CSV table of C-alpha atoms in Angstrom, one decimal:
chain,number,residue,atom,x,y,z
Z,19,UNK,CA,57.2,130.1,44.0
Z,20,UNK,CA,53.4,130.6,42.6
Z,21,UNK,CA,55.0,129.6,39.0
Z,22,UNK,CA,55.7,126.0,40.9
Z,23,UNK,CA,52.6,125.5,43.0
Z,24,UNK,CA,50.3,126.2,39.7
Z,25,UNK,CA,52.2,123.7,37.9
Z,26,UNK,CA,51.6,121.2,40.8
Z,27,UNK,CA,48.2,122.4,40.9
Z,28,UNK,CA,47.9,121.7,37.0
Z,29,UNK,CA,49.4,118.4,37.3
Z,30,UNK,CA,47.3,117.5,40.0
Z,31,UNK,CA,44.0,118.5,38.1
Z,32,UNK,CA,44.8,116.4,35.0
Z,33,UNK,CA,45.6,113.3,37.0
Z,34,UNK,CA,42.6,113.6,38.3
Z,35,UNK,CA,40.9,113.9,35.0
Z,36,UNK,CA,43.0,111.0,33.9
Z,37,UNK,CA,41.8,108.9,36.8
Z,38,UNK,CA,38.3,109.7,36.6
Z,39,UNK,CA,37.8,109.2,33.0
Z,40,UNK,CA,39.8,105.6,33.9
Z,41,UNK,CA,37.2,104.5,36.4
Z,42,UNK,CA,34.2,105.7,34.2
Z,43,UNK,CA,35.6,103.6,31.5
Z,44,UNK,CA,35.5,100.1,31.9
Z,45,UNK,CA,37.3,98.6,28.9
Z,46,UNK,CA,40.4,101.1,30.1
Z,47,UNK,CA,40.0,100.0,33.4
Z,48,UNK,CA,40.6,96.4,32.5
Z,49,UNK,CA,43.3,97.0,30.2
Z,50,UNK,CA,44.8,98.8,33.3
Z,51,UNK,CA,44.1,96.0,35.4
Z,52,UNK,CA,45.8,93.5,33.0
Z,53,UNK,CA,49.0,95.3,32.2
Z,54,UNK,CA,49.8,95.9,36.0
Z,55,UNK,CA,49.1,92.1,36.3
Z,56,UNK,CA,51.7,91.1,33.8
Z,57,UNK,CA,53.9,93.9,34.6
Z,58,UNK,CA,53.6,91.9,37.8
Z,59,UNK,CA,53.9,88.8,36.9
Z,60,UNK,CA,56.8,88.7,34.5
Z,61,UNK,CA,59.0,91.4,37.2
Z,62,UNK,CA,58.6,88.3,39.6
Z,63,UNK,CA,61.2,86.4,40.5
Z,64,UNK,CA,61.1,83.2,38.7
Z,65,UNK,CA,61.1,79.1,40.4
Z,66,UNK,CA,63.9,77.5,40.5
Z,67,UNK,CA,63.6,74.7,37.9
Z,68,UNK,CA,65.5,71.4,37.9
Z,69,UNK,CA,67.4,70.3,35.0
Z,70,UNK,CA,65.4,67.4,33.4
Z,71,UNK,CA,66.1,64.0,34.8
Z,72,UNK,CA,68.4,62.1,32.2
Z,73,UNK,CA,66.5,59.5,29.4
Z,74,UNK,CA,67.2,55.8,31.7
Z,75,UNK,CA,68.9,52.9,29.1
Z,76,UNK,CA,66.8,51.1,27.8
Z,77,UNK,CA,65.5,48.3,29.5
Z,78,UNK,CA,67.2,49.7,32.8
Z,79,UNK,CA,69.9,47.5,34.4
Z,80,UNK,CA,73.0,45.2,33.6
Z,81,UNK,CA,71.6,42.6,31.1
Z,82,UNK,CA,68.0,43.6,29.8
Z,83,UNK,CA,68.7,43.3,26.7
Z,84,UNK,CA,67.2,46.6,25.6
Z,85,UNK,CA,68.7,48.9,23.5
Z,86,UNK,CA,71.9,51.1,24.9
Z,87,UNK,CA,70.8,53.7,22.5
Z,88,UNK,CA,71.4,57.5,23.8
Z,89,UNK,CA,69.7,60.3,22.9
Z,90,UNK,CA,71.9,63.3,21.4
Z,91,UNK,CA,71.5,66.4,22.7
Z,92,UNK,CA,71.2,68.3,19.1
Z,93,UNK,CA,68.0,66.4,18.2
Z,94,UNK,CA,66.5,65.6,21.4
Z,95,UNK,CA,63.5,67.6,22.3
Z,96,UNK,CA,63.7,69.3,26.2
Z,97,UNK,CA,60.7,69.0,27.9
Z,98,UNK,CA,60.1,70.5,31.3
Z,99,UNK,CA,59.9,67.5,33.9
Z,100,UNK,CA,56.6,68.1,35.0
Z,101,UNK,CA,55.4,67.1,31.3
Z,102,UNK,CA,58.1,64.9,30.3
Z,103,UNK,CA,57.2,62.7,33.3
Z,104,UNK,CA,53.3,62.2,32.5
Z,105,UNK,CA,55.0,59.7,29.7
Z,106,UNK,CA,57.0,58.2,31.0
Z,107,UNK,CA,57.3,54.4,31.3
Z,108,UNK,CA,57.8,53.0,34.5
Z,109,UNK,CA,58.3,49.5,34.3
Z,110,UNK,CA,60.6,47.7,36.4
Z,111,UNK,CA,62.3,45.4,34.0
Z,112,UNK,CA,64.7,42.1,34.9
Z,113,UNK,CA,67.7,42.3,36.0
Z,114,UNK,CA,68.9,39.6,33.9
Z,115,UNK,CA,67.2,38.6,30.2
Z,116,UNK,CA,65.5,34.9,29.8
Z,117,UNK,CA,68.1,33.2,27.3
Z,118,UNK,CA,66.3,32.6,24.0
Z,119,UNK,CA,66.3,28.8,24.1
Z,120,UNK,CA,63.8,29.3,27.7
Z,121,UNK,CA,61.7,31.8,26.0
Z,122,UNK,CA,59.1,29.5,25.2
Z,123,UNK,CA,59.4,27.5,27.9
Z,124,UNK,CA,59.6,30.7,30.3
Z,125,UNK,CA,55.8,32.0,28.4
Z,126,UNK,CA,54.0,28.3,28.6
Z,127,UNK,CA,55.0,28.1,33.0
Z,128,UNK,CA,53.7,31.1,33.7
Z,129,UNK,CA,50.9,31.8,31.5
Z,130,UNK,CA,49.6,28.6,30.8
Z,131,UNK,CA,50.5,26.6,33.6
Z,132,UNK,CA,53.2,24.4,32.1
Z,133,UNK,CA,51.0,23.3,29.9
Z,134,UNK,CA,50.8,24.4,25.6
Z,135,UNK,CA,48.0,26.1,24.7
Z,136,UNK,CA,48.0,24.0,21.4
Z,137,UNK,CA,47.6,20.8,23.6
Z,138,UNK,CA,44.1,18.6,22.9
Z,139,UNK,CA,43.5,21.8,20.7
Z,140,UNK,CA,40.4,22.4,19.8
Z,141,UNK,CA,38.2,21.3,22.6
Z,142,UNK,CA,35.1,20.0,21.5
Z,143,UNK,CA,32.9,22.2,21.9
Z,144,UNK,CA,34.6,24.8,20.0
Z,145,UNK,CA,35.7,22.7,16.7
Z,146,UNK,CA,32.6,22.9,14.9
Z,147,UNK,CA,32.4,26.7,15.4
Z,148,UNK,CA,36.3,27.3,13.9
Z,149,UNK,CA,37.1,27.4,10.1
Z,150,UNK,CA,40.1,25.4,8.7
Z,151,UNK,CA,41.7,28.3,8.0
Z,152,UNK,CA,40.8,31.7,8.3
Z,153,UNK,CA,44.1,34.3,7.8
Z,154,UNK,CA,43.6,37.7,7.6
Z,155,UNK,CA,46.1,40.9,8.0
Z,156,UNK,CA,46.8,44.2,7.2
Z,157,UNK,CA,50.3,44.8,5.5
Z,158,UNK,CA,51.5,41.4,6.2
Z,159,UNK,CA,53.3,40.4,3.4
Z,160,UNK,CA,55.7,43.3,3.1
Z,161,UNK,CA,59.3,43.3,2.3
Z,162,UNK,CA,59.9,44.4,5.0
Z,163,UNK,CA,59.7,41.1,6.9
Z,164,UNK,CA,62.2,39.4,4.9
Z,165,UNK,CA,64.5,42.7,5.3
Z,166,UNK,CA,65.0,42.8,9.1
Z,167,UNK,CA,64.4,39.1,9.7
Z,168,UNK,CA,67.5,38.5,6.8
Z,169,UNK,CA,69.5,41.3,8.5
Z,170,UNK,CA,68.7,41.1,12.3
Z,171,UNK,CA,69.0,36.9,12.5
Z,172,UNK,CA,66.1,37.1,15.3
Z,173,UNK,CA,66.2,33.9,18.1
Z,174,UNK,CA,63.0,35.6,19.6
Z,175,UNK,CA,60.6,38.2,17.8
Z,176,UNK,CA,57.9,39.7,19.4
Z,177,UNK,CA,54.7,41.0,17.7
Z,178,UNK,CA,52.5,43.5,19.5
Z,179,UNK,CA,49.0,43.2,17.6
Z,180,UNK,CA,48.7,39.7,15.7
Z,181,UNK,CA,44.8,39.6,15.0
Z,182,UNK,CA,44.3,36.0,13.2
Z,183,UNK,CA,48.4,35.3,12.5
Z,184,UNK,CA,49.1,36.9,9.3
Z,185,UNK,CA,52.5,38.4,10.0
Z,186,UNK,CA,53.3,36.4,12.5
Z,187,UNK,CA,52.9,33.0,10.5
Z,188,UNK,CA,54.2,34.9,7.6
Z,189,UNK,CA,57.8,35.5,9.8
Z,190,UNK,CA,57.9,32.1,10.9
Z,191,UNK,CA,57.9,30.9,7.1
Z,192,UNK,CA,60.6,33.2,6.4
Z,193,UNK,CA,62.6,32.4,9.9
Z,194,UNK,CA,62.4,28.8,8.8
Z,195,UNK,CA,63.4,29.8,5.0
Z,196,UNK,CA,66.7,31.0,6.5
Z,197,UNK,CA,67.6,27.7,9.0
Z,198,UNK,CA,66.6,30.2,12.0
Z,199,UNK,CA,65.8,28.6,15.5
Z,200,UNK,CA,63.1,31.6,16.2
Z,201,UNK,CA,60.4,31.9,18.9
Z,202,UNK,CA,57.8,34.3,18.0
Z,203,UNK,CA,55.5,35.7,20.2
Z,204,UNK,CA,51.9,37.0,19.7
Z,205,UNK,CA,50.9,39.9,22.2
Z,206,UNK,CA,46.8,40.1,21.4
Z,207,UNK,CA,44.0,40.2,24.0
Z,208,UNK,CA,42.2,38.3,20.7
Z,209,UNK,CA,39.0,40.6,21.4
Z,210,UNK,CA,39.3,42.9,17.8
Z,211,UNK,CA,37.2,45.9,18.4
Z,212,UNK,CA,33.8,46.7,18.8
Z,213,UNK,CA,32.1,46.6,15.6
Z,214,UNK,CA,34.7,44.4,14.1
Z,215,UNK,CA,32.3,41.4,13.5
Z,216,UNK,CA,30.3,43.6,10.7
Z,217,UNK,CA,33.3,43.0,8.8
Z,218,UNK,CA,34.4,39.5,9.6
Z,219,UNK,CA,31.2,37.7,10.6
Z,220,UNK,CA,31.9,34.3,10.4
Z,221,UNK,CA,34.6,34.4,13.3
Z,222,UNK,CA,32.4,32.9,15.5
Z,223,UNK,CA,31.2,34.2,18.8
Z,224,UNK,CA,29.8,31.7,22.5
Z,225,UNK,CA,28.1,33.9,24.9
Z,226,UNK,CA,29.0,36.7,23.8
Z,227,UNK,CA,33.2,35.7,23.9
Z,228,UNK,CA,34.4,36.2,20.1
Z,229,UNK,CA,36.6,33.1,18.7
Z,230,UNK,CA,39.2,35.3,17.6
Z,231,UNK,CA,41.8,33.6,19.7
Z,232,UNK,CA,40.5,29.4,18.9
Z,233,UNK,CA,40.3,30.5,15.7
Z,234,UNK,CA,44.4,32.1,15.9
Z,235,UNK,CA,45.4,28.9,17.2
Z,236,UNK,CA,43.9,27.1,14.8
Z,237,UNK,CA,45.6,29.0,12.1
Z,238,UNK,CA,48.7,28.3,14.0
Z,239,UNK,CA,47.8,24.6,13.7
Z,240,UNK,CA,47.6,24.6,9.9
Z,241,UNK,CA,50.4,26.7,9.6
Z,242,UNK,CA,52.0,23.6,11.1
Z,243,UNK,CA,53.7,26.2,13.4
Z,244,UNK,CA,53.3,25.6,16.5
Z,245,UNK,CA,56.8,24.9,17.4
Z,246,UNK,CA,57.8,28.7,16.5
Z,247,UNK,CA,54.5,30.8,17.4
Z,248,UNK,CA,53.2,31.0,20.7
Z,249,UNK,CA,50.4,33.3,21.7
Z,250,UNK,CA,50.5,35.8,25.0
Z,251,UNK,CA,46.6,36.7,24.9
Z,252,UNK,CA,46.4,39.6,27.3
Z,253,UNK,CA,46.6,43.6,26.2
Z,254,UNK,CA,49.5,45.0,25.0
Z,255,UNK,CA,49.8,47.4,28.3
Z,256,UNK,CA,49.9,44.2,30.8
Z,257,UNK,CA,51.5,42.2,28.7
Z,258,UNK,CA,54.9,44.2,27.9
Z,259,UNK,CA,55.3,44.7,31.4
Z,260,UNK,CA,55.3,41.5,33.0
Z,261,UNK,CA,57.2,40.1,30.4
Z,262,UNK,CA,59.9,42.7,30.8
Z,263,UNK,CA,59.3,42.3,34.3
Z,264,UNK,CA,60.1,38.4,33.8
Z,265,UNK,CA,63.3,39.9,32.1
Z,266,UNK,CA,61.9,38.2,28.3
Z,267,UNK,CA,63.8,40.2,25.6
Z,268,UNK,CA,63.1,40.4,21.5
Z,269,UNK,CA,66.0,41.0,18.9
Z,270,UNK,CA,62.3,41.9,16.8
Z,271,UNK,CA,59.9,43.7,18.0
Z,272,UNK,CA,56.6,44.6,16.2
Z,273,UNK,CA,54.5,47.2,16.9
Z,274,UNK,CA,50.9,46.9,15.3
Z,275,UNK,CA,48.1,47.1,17.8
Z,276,UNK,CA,46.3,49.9,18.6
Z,277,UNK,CA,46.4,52.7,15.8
Z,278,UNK,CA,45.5,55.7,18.0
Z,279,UNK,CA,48.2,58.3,18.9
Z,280,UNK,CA,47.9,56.9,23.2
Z,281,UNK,CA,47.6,53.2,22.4
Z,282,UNK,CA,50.3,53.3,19.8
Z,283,UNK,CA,53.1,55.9,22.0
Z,284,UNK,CA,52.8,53.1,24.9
Z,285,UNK,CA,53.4,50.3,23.0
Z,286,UNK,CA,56.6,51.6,21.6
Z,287,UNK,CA,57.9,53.0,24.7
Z,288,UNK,CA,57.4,49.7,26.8
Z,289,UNK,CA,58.7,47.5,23.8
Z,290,UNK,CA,61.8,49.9,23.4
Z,291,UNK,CA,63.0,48.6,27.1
Z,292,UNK,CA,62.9,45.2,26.3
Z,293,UNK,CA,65.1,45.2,22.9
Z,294,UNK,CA,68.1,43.3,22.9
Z,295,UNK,CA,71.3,45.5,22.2
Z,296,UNK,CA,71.6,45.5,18.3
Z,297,UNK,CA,67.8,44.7,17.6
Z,298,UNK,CA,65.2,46.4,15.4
Z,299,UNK,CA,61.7,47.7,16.6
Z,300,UNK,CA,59.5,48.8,13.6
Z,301,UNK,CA,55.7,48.7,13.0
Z,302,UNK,CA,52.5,49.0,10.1
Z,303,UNK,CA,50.9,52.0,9.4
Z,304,UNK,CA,53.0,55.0,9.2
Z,305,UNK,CA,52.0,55.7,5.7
Z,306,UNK,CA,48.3,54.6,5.8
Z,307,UNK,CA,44.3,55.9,7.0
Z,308,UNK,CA,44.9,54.8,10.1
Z,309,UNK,CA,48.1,57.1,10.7
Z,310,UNK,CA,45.2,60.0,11.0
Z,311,UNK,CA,44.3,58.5,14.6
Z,312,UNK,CA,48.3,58.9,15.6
Z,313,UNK,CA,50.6,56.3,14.8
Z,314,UNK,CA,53.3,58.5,12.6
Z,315,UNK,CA,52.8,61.2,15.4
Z,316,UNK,CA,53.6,58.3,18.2
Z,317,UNK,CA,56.3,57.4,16.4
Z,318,UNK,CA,58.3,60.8,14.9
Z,319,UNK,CA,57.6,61.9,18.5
Z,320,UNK,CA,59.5,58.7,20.2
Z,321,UNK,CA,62.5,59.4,17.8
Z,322,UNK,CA,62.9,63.1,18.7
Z,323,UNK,CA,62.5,63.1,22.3
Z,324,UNK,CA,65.6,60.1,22.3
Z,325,UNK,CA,67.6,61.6,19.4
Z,326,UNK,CA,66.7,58.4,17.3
Z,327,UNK,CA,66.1,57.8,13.9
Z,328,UNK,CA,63.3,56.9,11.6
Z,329,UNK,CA,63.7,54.8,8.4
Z,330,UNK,CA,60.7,53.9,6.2
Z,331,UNK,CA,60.4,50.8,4.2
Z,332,UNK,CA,57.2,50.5,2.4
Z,333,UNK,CA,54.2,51.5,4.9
Z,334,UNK,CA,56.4,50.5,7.4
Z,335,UNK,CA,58.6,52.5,9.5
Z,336,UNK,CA,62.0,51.1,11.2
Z,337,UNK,CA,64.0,51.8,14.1
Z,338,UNK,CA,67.3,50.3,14.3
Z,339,UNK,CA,69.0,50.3,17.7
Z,340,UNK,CA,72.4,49.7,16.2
Z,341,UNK,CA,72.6,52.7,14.1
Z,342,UNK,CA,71.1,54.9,17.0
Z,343,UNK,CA,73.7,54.1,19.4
């Protein structure tokens, strides 16, 4: 009986110890403190998380004209909701898709009141201030144009990004080469970027309100394509949404405005919705300096999170709905 209180006794005395020492040391009384917090935390019982909501089509809705490209569930990243949905696009797109032979006429009524932009162009006091021709781009000429225009057979392309017209007079040529009726159209708020006069400083600038777009139409002009490219001068963002909102679908979509990793994931994801079944989106700069701000990362991180693949043609990547479905 004394053999078993002394042990008691002895245990008692060296907890004691133990605890003492514990409260006189303050880096063991942290360390303490932090594994009976996770001990804690992870013997909790866990939050019941919903399965994440299913990728919509898209271009949501019977006759969009976007893609019906799935996702596969082997190559699609899972994202919780909560993080998934920050990214999300949540456009409400048209029922039913403008028929290609309205497109133009569909862009001209609502944006410019019924009435061409390239009407009693230029306006006097701009004319002196505009060059003949001033064409400038960025990977414009690439075979890569002549790939998906010979290939897709586009009746309406849409270019996010146009600048002064390179690409998009360059597509029109090659549309025109091949017999095709196509209606291009040029998403660009025409502002370029601060600082982007140090570079180009005979565009022109009235009260502070750069030329960029008097100076695209007048490209246009020369071009003698005015029958093929029309311009939508607003930002990408607004843009892509009321015209999928107005149910105005491309069979060629490209993707070539802003080169950060936000500006450029945006784009892509409100362009995807409104691409015809069968049609290509692809875009500039996925092998270039200017992929260091985002655009590959935009792009790679599109493709994985809807199971959809990638091809590359030059500095160009491609994105074929047809082969992703």
């Amino acid at each position: 009986m004394r053999a078993k209180e002394d042990h008691h006794r002895f245990h008692h005395k060296v907890n004691m110890y133990i605890t003492k020492k514990l409260f006189n040391n303050p880096t063991a009384y942290i360390i303490l403190l932090l594994l009976s917090y996770t001990l804690g935390y992870l013997s909790s019982p866990k939050p019941h998380t919903p399965p994440p909501p299913s990728r919509p089509r898209a271009g949501a809705g019977a006759g969009t004209g976007a893609s019906s490209a799935t996702a596969t569930s082997n190559s699609t990243i899972q994202l919780p909701p909560s993080l998934l949905d920050n990214f999300r696009v949540t456009t409400r797109c048209a029922a039913d898709s403008v028929p290609p032979q309205l497109v133009r006429q569909t862009i001209i009524d609502r944006i410019f009141n019924g009435t061409s932009p390239y009407v009693n162009f230029p306006p006097p006091h701009i004319s002196h201030l505009l060059r003949r021709r001033r064409i400038k781009g960025w990977g414009s000429y690439g075979a890569v144009f002549g790939n998906l225009i010979d290939k897709v057979r586009p009746r309406v392309i849409i270019e996010v990004g146009s600048f002064l017209g390179a690409s998009a007079l360059h597509m029109a040529n090659l549309t025109r080469q091949l017999g095709l009726d196509s209606q291009i159209l040029c998403i660009d708020d025409f502002r370029g970027w601060p600082g982007f006069r140090d570079k180009f400083k005979d565009i022109r600038m009235v009260n502070g309100n750069v030329l960029l777009y008097f100076q695209f139409l007048q490209n246009v002009i020369y071009q003698n394509a005015i029958d093929s490219v029309l311009p939508v001068p607003f930002s990408s963002g607004s843009a892509l949404t009321k015209l999928c909102e107005w149910g105005v679908v491309g069979d060629l979509i490209e993707i070539d405005a802003g080169h950060d990793f936000n500006s450029a994931w945006a784009d892509i994801n409100r362009a995807w919705r409104m691409l015809r079944p069968g049609g290509v989106i692809f875009g500039h700069d996925y092998f270039t300096a200017a992929d260091n701000r985002g655009v590959r990362r935009a792009v790679n991180l599109f493709a994985k999170i809807n199971g959809l693949k990638v091809q590359i043609d030059g500095q160009h990547w491609v994105i074929h709905s047809a082969v992703n479905a």
